Short mmCIF file of C-alpha atoms in Angstrom, two decimals:
data_model
loop_
_atom_site.label_atom_id
_atom_site.label_comp_id
_atom_site.label_asym_id
_atom_site.label_seq_id
_atom_site.Cartn_x
_atom_site.Cartn_y
_atom_site.Cartn_z
CA TRP A 1157 150.16 12.33 101.75
CA VAL A 1158 151.33 15.80 102.78
CA ASP A 1159 153.05 18.67 100.96
CA VAL A 1160 155.27 20.39 103.52
CA PRO A 1161 156.45 23.89 102.55
CA PHE A 1162 160.14 24.60 102.28
CA ARG A 1163 161.80 27.41 104.17
CA GLU A 1164 162.09 30.59 102.12
CA VAL A 1165 165.76 30.53 101.04
CA PRO A 1166 166.10 26.85 100.11
CA GLY A 1167 162.57 26.89 98.71
CA ARG A 1168 163.53 29.37 96.00
CA HIS A 1169 166.13 26.95 94.68
CA MET A 1170 164.47 23.60 95.40
CA GLN A 1171 161.74 24.71 92.97
CA ARG A 1172 164.30 24.57 90.17
CA HIS A 1173 165.13 20.90 90.46
CA LEU A 1174 163.90 19.07 93.58
CA ALA A 1175 160.46 20.57 94.11
CA TYR A 1176 158.87 17.21 94.85
CA TRP A 1177 161.01 16.69 97.95
CA SER A 1178 158.29 18.63 99.76
CA VAL A 1179 155.92 15.68 99.31
CA SER A 1180 155.85 13.04 102.03
CA GLU A 1181 153.74 9.94 102.60
CA VAL A 1182 153.18 9.58 106.34
CA CYS A 1183 152.42 6.01 107.45
CA LYS A 1184 150.38 5.14 110.52
CA VAL A 1185 150.08 1.62 111.92
CA THR A 1186 147.79 0.59 114.77
CA LEU A 1187 148.42 -2.56 116.79
CA SER A 1188 145.66 -4.76 118.17
CA ASN A 1189 146.28 -3.27 121.63
CA GLY A 1190 145.74 0.26 120.29
CA VAL A 1191 149.40 1.33 120.18
CA VAL A 1192 150.12 3.58 117.20
CA GLY A 1193 153.37 3.91 115.26
CA TRP A 1194 154.36 6.51 112.68
CA GLY A 1195 156.74 6.49 109.72
CA GLU A 1196 157.54 8.55 106.66
CA THR A 1197 158.48 8.02 103.02
CA LEU A 1198 159.56 10.71 100.58
CA PRO A 1199 158.03 9.01 97.52
CA PHE A 1200 160.13 11.04 95.08
CA TYR A 1201 163.41 10.42 96.94
CA THR A 1202 163.46 7.17 98.86
CA TRP A 1203 165.22 3.84 99.04
CA GLY A 1204 161.83 2.09 98.99
CA ARG A 1205 158.21 3.11 98.45
CA VAL A 1206 155.41 1.46 100.42
CA SER A 1207 153.15 -0.66 98.21
CA GLU A 1208 149.57 -1.77 98.73
CA GLU A 1209 150.89 -5.33 98.77
CA ALA A 1210 153.25 -4.49 101.63
CA CYS A 1211 150.42 -2.92 103.61
CA GLY A 1212 148.31 -6.02 103.18
CA ARG A 1213 151.19 -8.28 104.14
CA VAL A 1214 151.61 -6.80 107.62
CA ILE A 1215 147.96 -6.93 108.69
CA GLY A 1216 147.39 -9.39 111.54
CA ARG A 1217 151.08 -9.96 112.22
CA SER A 1218 153.29 -8.92 115.11
CA PRO A 1219 155.56 -5.96 114.32
CA LEU A 1220 158.43 -7.91 115.88
CA GLU A 1221 158.26 -10.35 112.96
CA LEU A 1222 158.63 -7.55 110.45
CA LEU A 1223 161.15 -5.07 111.83
CA TRP A 1224 164.02 -6.14 109.57
CA ASP A 1225 161.98 -6.61 106.39
CA ASP A 1226 163.27 -3.87 104.07
CA SER A 1227 160.85 -4.91 101.32
CA LEU A 1228 158.07 -3.15 103.24
CA GLY A 1229 159.39 0.26 102.23
CA ALA A 1230 160.67 3.20 104.24
CA GLY A 1231 157.59 4.60 105.96
CA LEU A 1232 155.94 1.31 106.84
CA GLN A 1233 159.12 -0.21 108.25
CA MET A 1234 159.74 2.94 110.28
CA ALA A 1235 156.18 2.91 111.63
CA LEU A 1236 156.48 -0.72 112.69
CA TRP A 1237 159.67 0.05 114.61
CA ASP A 1238 157.94 2.98 116.27
CA ALA A 1239 154.94 0.84 117.22
CA ALA A 1240 157.09 -2.00 118.54
CA GLY A 1241 159.11 0.35 120.71
CA ARG A 1242 156.00 2.02 122.08
CA ALA A 1243 154.37 -1.34 122.82
CA LEU A 1244 157.47 -2.42 124.74
CA GLU A 1245 157.91 1.04 126.29
CA MET A 1246 161.48 1.42 125.07
CA PRO A 1247 163.26 3.45 122.38
CA CYS A 1248 163.82 1.82 119.01
CA HIS A 1249 167.58 1.80 119.48
CA VAL A 1250 167.25 -0.65 122.39
CA LEU A 1251 165.78 -3.16 119.93
CA MET A 1252 168.50 -2.45 117.36
CA GLY A 1253 171.58 -3.23 119.41
CA PRO A 1254 173.98 -1.85 122.01
CA GLN A 1255 173.85 1.93 122.34
CA VAL A 1256 177.14 3.66 121.51
CA ARG A 1257 176.08 7.34 121.76
CA GLU A 1258 173.35 9.47 123.32
CA ALA A 1259 173.56 12.21 120.68
CA CYS A 1260 174.33 11.92 116.98
CA PRO A 1261 176.14 14.36 114.67
CA LEU A 1262 173.69 16.03 112.29
CA SER A 1263 174.43 18.19 109.26
CA TRP A 1264 172.72 21.15 107.57
CA TRP A 1265 172.16 20.66 103.83
CA CYS A 1266 172.12 23.06 100.86
CA ILE A 1267 171.17 22.59 97.23
CA ASP A 1268 173.14 24.60 94.66
CA MET A 1269 172.41 28.32 95.04
CA PRO A 1270 174.16 31.68 94.68
CA ALA A 1271 177.00 32.57 97.03
CA GLU A 1272 174.95 35.00 99.10
CA ASP A 1273 172.28 32.37 99.76
CA TRP A 1274 174.81 29.73 100.74
CA ALA A 1275 176.28 32.26 103.17
CA ALA A 1276 172.84 33.07 104.60
CA GLU A 1277 172.09 29.38 105.09
CA ALA A 1278 175.46 28.84 106.77
CA GLN A 1279 174.71 31.65 109.21
CA GLU A 1280 171.31 30.13 109.97
CA ALA A 1281 172.95 26.74 110.52
CA VAL A 1282 175.35 28.26 113.05
CA ALA A 1283 172.47 30.02 114.81
CA GLN A 1284 170.64 26.69 115.17
CA GLY A 1285 173.60 24.85 116.68
CA TYR A 1286 174.98 23.09 113.62
CA THR A 1287 178.72 22.82 112.99
CA HIS A 1288 178.65 21.02 109.62
CA LEU A 1289 177.16 21.91 106.24
CA LYS A 1290 176.87 19.67 103.19
CA LEU A 1291 176.92 21.65 99.94
CA LYS A 1292 176.09 20.90 96.30
CA PRO A 1293 178.74 22.67 94.20
CA ARG A 1294 177.77 22.76 90.55
CA PRO A 1295 179.53 24.01 87.39
CA TRP A 1296 176.85 26.66 86.78
CA PHE A 1297 178.04 28.57 89.87
CA ASP A 1298 181.46 29.81 91.00
CA VAL A 1299 182.37 27.36 93.78
CA TYR A 1300 185.27 29.54 94.97
CA GLU A 1301 183.05 32.59 95.32
CA GLN A 1302 180.48 30.47 97.15
CA THR A 1303 183.01 28.96 99.54
CA GLU A 1304 184.61 32.34 100.20
CA ALA A 1305 181.20 33.84 101.00
CA ILE A 1306 180.61 31.16 103.64
CA ALA A 1307 184.12 31.45 105.07
CA ARG A 1308 183.55 35.15 105.74
CA VAL A 1309 180.49 34.62 107.95
CA VAL A 1310 181.03 31.40 109.93
CA PRO A 1311 183.19 30.65 112.99
CA ASP A 1312 186.47 28.79 112.66
CA TYR A 1313 185.00 25.49 113.88
CA PHE A 1314 182.35 25.33 111.14
CA GLU A 1315 182.95 22.53 108.61
CA LEU A 1316 182.00 22.16 104.93
CA ASP A 1317 181.46 19.02 102.85
CA HIS A 1318 181.46 19.65 99.09
CA ASP A 1319 179.37 17.00 97.29
CA PHE A 1320 180.04 17.23 93.56
CA ASN A 1321 177.89 14.25 92.53
CA GLY A 1322 180.51 13.42 89.91
CA PHE A 1323 180.37 16.80 88.13
CA LEU A 1324 184.17 17.19 88.15
CA ARG A 1325 184.05 14.25 85.71
CA ASP A 1326 187.65 12.96 85.92
CA ALA A 1327 190.73 13.17 88.10
CA SER A 1328 192.64 15.53 85.82
CA ARG A 1329 189.92 18.16 86.01
CA ALA A 1330 189.08 17.45 89.63
CA LEU A 1331 192.54 17.87 91.12
CA PRO A 1332 193.02 21.62 90.50
CA VAL A 1333 189.55 22.36 91.90
CA LEU A 1334 189.97 20.20 94.99
CA LYS A 1335 193.46 21.48 95.72
CA ARG A 1336 192.27 25.07 95.51
CA LEU A 1337 189.32 24.35 97.80
CA GLU A 1338 191.69 22.73 100.30
CA GLU A 1339 193.15 26.20 100.85
CA TYR A 1340 189.98 27.03 102.82
CA PRO A 1341 190.32 25.68 106.39
CA HIS A 1342 186.53 25.24 106.61
CA VAL A 1343 186.53 22.69 103.77
CA LYS A 1344 186.85 19.34 105.55
CA MET A 1345 185.56 16.72 103.10
CA PHE A 1346 184.83 15.95 99.44
CA GLU A 1347 182.02 13.65 98.36
CA THR A 1348 181.84 11.93 94.96
CA PRO A 1349 184.02 14.43 93.09
CA ILE A 1350 184.05 12.21 89.97
CA PRO A 1351 181.83 9.28 88.91
CA GLN A 1352 182.15 6.53 91.48
CA GLN A 1353 182.97 3.78 88.97
CA ASP A 1354 186.31 5.49 88.17
CA VAL A 1355 188.51 3.41 90.48
CA ALA A 1356 191.80 4.57 88.95
CA GLY A 1357 190.67 8.18 89.17
CA TYR A 1358 189.84 7.84 92.85
CA ARG A 1359 193.18 6.24 93.63
CA ARG A 1360 194.85 9.22 92.01
CA LEU A 1361 192.67 11.72 93.88
CA ARG A 1362 193.14 10.08 97.25
CA ALA A 1363 196.91 10.08 96.82
CA ALA A 1364 196.95 13.80 96.03
CA VAL A 1365 194.18 15.27 98.20
CA GLU A 1366 194.54 15.76 101.95
CA ARG A 1367 190.85 15.98 102.82
CA PRO A 1368 188.80 12.79 103.32
CA ILE A 1369 186.86 11.51 100.32
CA ALA A 1370 183.43 9.92 100.85
CA LEU A 1371 181.55 7.69 98.42
CA HIS A 1372 178.09 6.14 98.43
CA TYR A 1373 178.35 2.55 99.60
CA GLY A 1374 178.03 -0.04 96.83
CA VAL A 1375 179.50 1.67 93.73
CA PRO A 1376 182.00 0.29 92.94
CA PRO A 1377 181.27 -2.97 94.79
CA ILE A 1378 182.34 -2.68 98.41
CA ASP A 1379 185.11 -5.27 98.09
CA VAL A 1380 186.66 -3.25 95.26
CA ALA A 1381 186.34 0.04 97.15
CA LEU A 1382 188.05 -1.43 100.20
CA GLN A 1383 190.73 -3.40 98.37
CA GLU A 1384 191.70 -0.47 96.12
CA GLU A 1385 191.51 2.01 99.04
CA ILE A 1386 189.71 4.62 96.95
CA CYS A 1387 187.94 6.49 99.75
CA ASP A 1388 188.12 7.32 103.44
CA GLY A 1389 184.52 6.47 104.30
CA PHE A 1390 181.00 6.03 103.02
CA VAL A 1391 177.47 7.36 102.71
CA LEU A 1392 174.88 4.80 103.84
CA GLY A 1393 171.19 4.70 103.06
CA GLY A 1394 168.42 2.13 102.86
CA GLY A 1395 166.31 -0.03 105.12
CA ALA A 1396 167.10 -1.18 108.64
CA PHE A 1397 168.48 -4.61 107.67
CA ARG A 1398 170.62 -3.27 104.84
CA LEU A 1399 171.97 -0.51 107.07
CA ARG A 1400 172.82 -2.95 109.85
CA GLN A 1401 174.79 -5.10 107.40
CA GLN A 1402 176.63 -2.16 105.86
CA ALA A 1403 177.37 -0.54 109.22
CA ALA A 1404 178.82 -3.81 110.52
CA LEU A 1405 181.13 -4.12 107.54
CA CYS A 1406 182.26 -0.49 107.88
CA ALA A 1407 183.06 -1.16 111.53
CA GLU A 1408 185.02 -4.28 110.63
CA PHE A 1409 187.22 -2.25 108.28
CA ARG A 1410 187.22 0.85 110.51
CA LYS A 1411 185.58 3.06 107.89
CA PRO A 1412 183.50 5.99 109.18
CA PHE A 1413 180.23 6.84 107.47
CA TRP A 1414 177.17 9.00 107.70
CA LEU A 1415 173.55 7.99 107.40
CA GLN A 1416 171.61 9.68 104.61
CA LEU A 1417 167.84 9.33 105.06
CA VAL A 1418 165.90 12.38 103.89
CA GLY A 1419 162.70 13.67 105.46
CA THR A 1420 161.10 15.78 108.16
CA GLY A 1421 161.38 15.39 111.92
CA ILE A 1422 159.91 11.88 111.66
CA THR A 1423 162.72 10.59 109.47
CA THR A 1424 165.29 12.54 111.48
CA ALA A 1425 164.16 10.82 114.70
CA TRP A 1426 164.48 7.45 112.95
CA THR A 1427 167.99 8.35 111.78
CA LEU A 1428 169.02 9.25 115.32
CA GLN A 1429 167.75 5.91 116.64
CA LEU A 1430 169.84 4.08 114.04
CA GLY A 1431 172.90 6.26 114.57
CA ALA A 1432 172.83 5.59 118.30
CA THR A 1433 173.74 1.94 117.65
CA PHE A 1434 176.26 2.21 114.79
CA ALA A 1435 179.77 2.68 116.17
CA TYR A 1436 181.22 4.08 112.94
CA ALA A 1437 178.36 6.50 112.19
CA ARG A 1438 180.86 9.19 113.13
CA TRP A 1439 180.23 11.65 110.30
CA SER A 1440 177.29 14.06 110.40
CA ALA A 1441 174.03 12.48 109.24
CA ILE A 1442 172.02 13.98 106.39
CA THR A 1443 168.24 14.17 106.74
CA CYS A 1444 167.64 17.61 105.16
CA LEU A 1445 165.47 18.53 108.15
CA ASN A 1446 166.55 22.15 107.72
CA LEU A 1447 164.74 22.41 104.36
CA TYR A 1448 161.28 22.29 105.86
CA ALA A 1449 159.23 25.09 107.38
CA ASP A 1450 157.48 22.48 109.57
CA ASP A 1451 159.08 19.36 111.06
CA LEU A 1452 155.71 17.57 111.60
CA ILE A 1453 156.52 16.79 115.24
CA MET A 1454 155.42 18.45 118.47
CA GLU A 1455 158.85 18.95 120.06
CA PRO A 1456 161.59 20.02 117.66
CA ILE A 1457 164.85 18.11 117.50
CA GLN A 1458 167.47 20.36 119.05
CA VAL A 1459 171.03 20.55 117.75
CA ARG A 1460 173.80 21.71 120.06
CA GLY A 1461 177.47 21.72 119.11
CA GLY A 1462 176.60 19.85 115.93
CA PHE A 1463 174.92 16.95 117.78
CA ALA A 1464 171.23 16.09 118.10
CA GLN A 1465 170.12 14.47 121.34
CA LEU A 1466 168.05 11.32 120.98
CA PRO A 1467 164.37 12.01 121.67
CA PRO A 1468 163.62 10.65 125.15
CA GLY A 1469 160.38 8.72 124.62
CA PRO A 1470 159.61 5.16 123.48
CA GLY A 1471 159.68 4.12 119.83
CA LEU A 1472 161.02 6.96 117.72
CA GLY A 1473 160.73 9.15 120.80
CA ILE A 1474 158.58 11.80 119.11
CA ILE A 1475 154.95 12.88 119.02
CA VAL A 1476 153.66 13.50 115.50
CA ASP A 1477 151.83 16.80 114.99
CA GLN A 1478 148.54 15.52 113.60
CA GLU A 1479 147.18 19.03 113.11
CA ALA A 1480 150.12 19.71 110.81
CA LEU A 1481 149.33 16.53 108.88
CA GLU A 1482 145.81 17.80 108.26
CA ARG A 1483 147.09 21.26 107.35
CA TYR A 1484 149.37 19.94 104.61
CA ARG A 1485 147.27 16.97 103.48
CA ILE A 1486 147.04 16.37 99.72
CA GLU A 1487 145.65 13.57 97.57
CA PRO A 1488 147.91 11.61 95.21
CA PRO A 1489 148.84 11.60 92.42
CA VAL A 1490 150.86 14.79 92.91
CA ARG A 1491 151.42 17.21 90.08
CA LYS A 1492 153.03 20.59 90.68
CA GLU A 1493 152.60 23.51 88.29
CA PHE A 1494 155.65 25.63 87.53
CA PRO A 1495 155.84 28.99 85.76
CA ARG A 1496 157.55 29.13 82.39
CA ARG A 1497 161.15 30.23 82.80
CA LEU A 1498 164.55 30.08 81.18
CA PHE A 1499 167.86 29.31 82.85
CA ILE A 1500 170.90 31.14 81.53
CA VAL A 1501 174.41 30.13 82.58
CA ARG A 1502 176.89 32.99 82.12
CA PHE A 1503 180.56 32.12 82.18
CA GLY A 1504 183.55 34.04 83.39
CA ASP A 1505 184.91 34.32 79.83
CA GLY A 1506 181.75 36.13 78.69
CA HIS A 1507 179.80 33.48 76.79
CA ALA A 1508 176.41 32.11 77.89
CA THR A 1509 174.16 29.09 77.31
CA CYS A 1510 170.38 29.00 77.78
CA PHE A 1511 168.26 26.06 78.98
CA ALA A 1512 164.53 25.37 79.25
CA ASN A 1513 164.72 23.42 82.51
CA ALA A 1514 167.07 22.15 85.21
CA ASP A 1515 167.34 18.65 83.77
CA ALA A 1516 168.68 20.17 80.55
CA TYR A 1517 171.57 21.98 82.18
CA HIS A 1518 172.35 19.04 84.46
CA ASP A 1519 172.69 16.74 81.44
CA HIS A 1520 174.60 19.39 79.46
CA PHE A 1521 177.30 19.83 82.09
CA TYR A 1522 177.49 16.15 82.98
CA ALA A 1523 178.39 15.58 79.32
CA SER A 1524 181.10 18.29 79.63
CA ASN A 1525 179.49 20.41 76.93
CA ASP A 1526 180.61 23.67 78.56
CA PRO A 1527 183.47 24.62 80.90
CA LEU A 1528 183.32 22.98 84.33
CA PHE A 1529 183.73 25.13 87.45
CA GLN A 1530 185.09 28.15 85.63
CA PRO A 1531 185.54 31.11 87.99
CA GLY A 1532 182.96 33.83 87.44
CA THR A 1533 180.20 31.45 86.30
CA ARG A 1534 176.66 32.15 87.48
CA LEU A 1535 173.12 30.88 86.86
CA GLU A 1536 170.36 33.38 86.08
CA THR A 1537 166.62 32.81 85.82
CA TRP A 1538 164.43 34.63 83.28
CA GLU A 1539 160.76 34.39 84.21
CA ASP A 1540 158.25 34.57 81.37
CA ASP A 1541 157.64 38.29 80.91
CA GLY A 1542 155.38 37.92 77.89
CA SER A 1543 157.95 39.43 75.56
CA PRO A 1544 158.52 38.14 72.01
CA GLU A 1545 162.20 37.71 72.91
CA PHE A 1546 161.34 35.34 75.75
CA GLN A 1547 158.89 33.37 73.62
CA ASP A 1548 161.41 32.94 70.80
CA LEU A 1549 164.22 31.83 73.07
CA TYR A 1550 161.92 29.57 75.09
CA GLN A 1551 160.81 27.73 71.96
CA ARG A 1552 164.41 27.29 70.83
CA ALA A 1553 165.51 26.07 74.26
CA GLN A 1554 162.73 23.47 74.26
CA ARG A 1555 164.63 21.79 71.42
CA GLY A 1556 167.97 21.89 73.24
CA PRO A 1557 170.58 24.18 74.84
CA VAL A 1558 171.00 27.51 73.04
CA ARG A 1559 174.39 29.19 72.90
CA LEU A 1560 173.80 32.91 73.05
CA LYS A 1561 175.71 35.16 70.70
CA GLU A 1562 176.27 37.74 73.41
CA GLY A 1563 177.06 36.97 77.03
#
């Protein structure tokens, strides 16, 4: 296991809610002929962990028997593909199917953060050759201020995808927000604006909104999503066999999608190999590579014009940086220590609500217990300063959200 540091700007905000995304389990398999393959699992955000049983099940068998077995888990399956490709001296994508592209679209990714930090990340994305940025708008920030801040600092060609993860809650509340965001030319797509089970709500949104709407494949069931025409395309994730099935169905119905497989340079290389064979993987893939201060590979994956060239070598096409693995090595189980802090959401109308942790304010807003996406809203952090005021409010917030008398 390794704990890879985040870059400075995203790191400040990942610590609030997704701190464990820094932890990766790197898998290494060695074939009887000495060929080595590498893979990666983010154990706290993955479609499938690697079990001891799965490790035992592959010993003594040919990797070619196992390539499409998703039950092995992310890192082990990936490592077997890498080893098989290296043993045959060919890239993984040759084993997957006909190649349809030599470079794949790749997106920058941002967690929710203040407007100035979103703008700084957008500028860094442009500097590194990206043309697309996936954002996490949340009701504890002013999404219009955030979007405006980005629009001021990026070129005209730069594209934004706003992923609400359902926080707009229903079509009636979503429509005014989406229509206002459509006024920004950079805003090119909306992802999961309301809960995905709301078929009627999505039909209403799609009829009224000009930008494409993307949903995660499988909710509602794919036959319902296609028959009711509730979205323009999909987000795909999972193991190699599942992805091949889903990609084939998307192609049959001419629905574009992006691959979403999160990790360092190892996972990103795997995503590029897959994307090279999926004809409708036309939207920018999400691997969150930009979060990490180290990509764990010797030659960085270069992005030019929003596309990442496939690594040229066999297997995944990369060389894993084993010195980096030693530098960041940790022993499971992983437990991170966080300072005591309070989170205060201040609203444009002057009132404020205080929370003891990020889960508390996520649940609070998902239940619509405060205004959603009100202009002027901002999230503030109060670190434990030892004061009696902090201690009193912290104890109260441990029991539940606290509405402050003064904004």
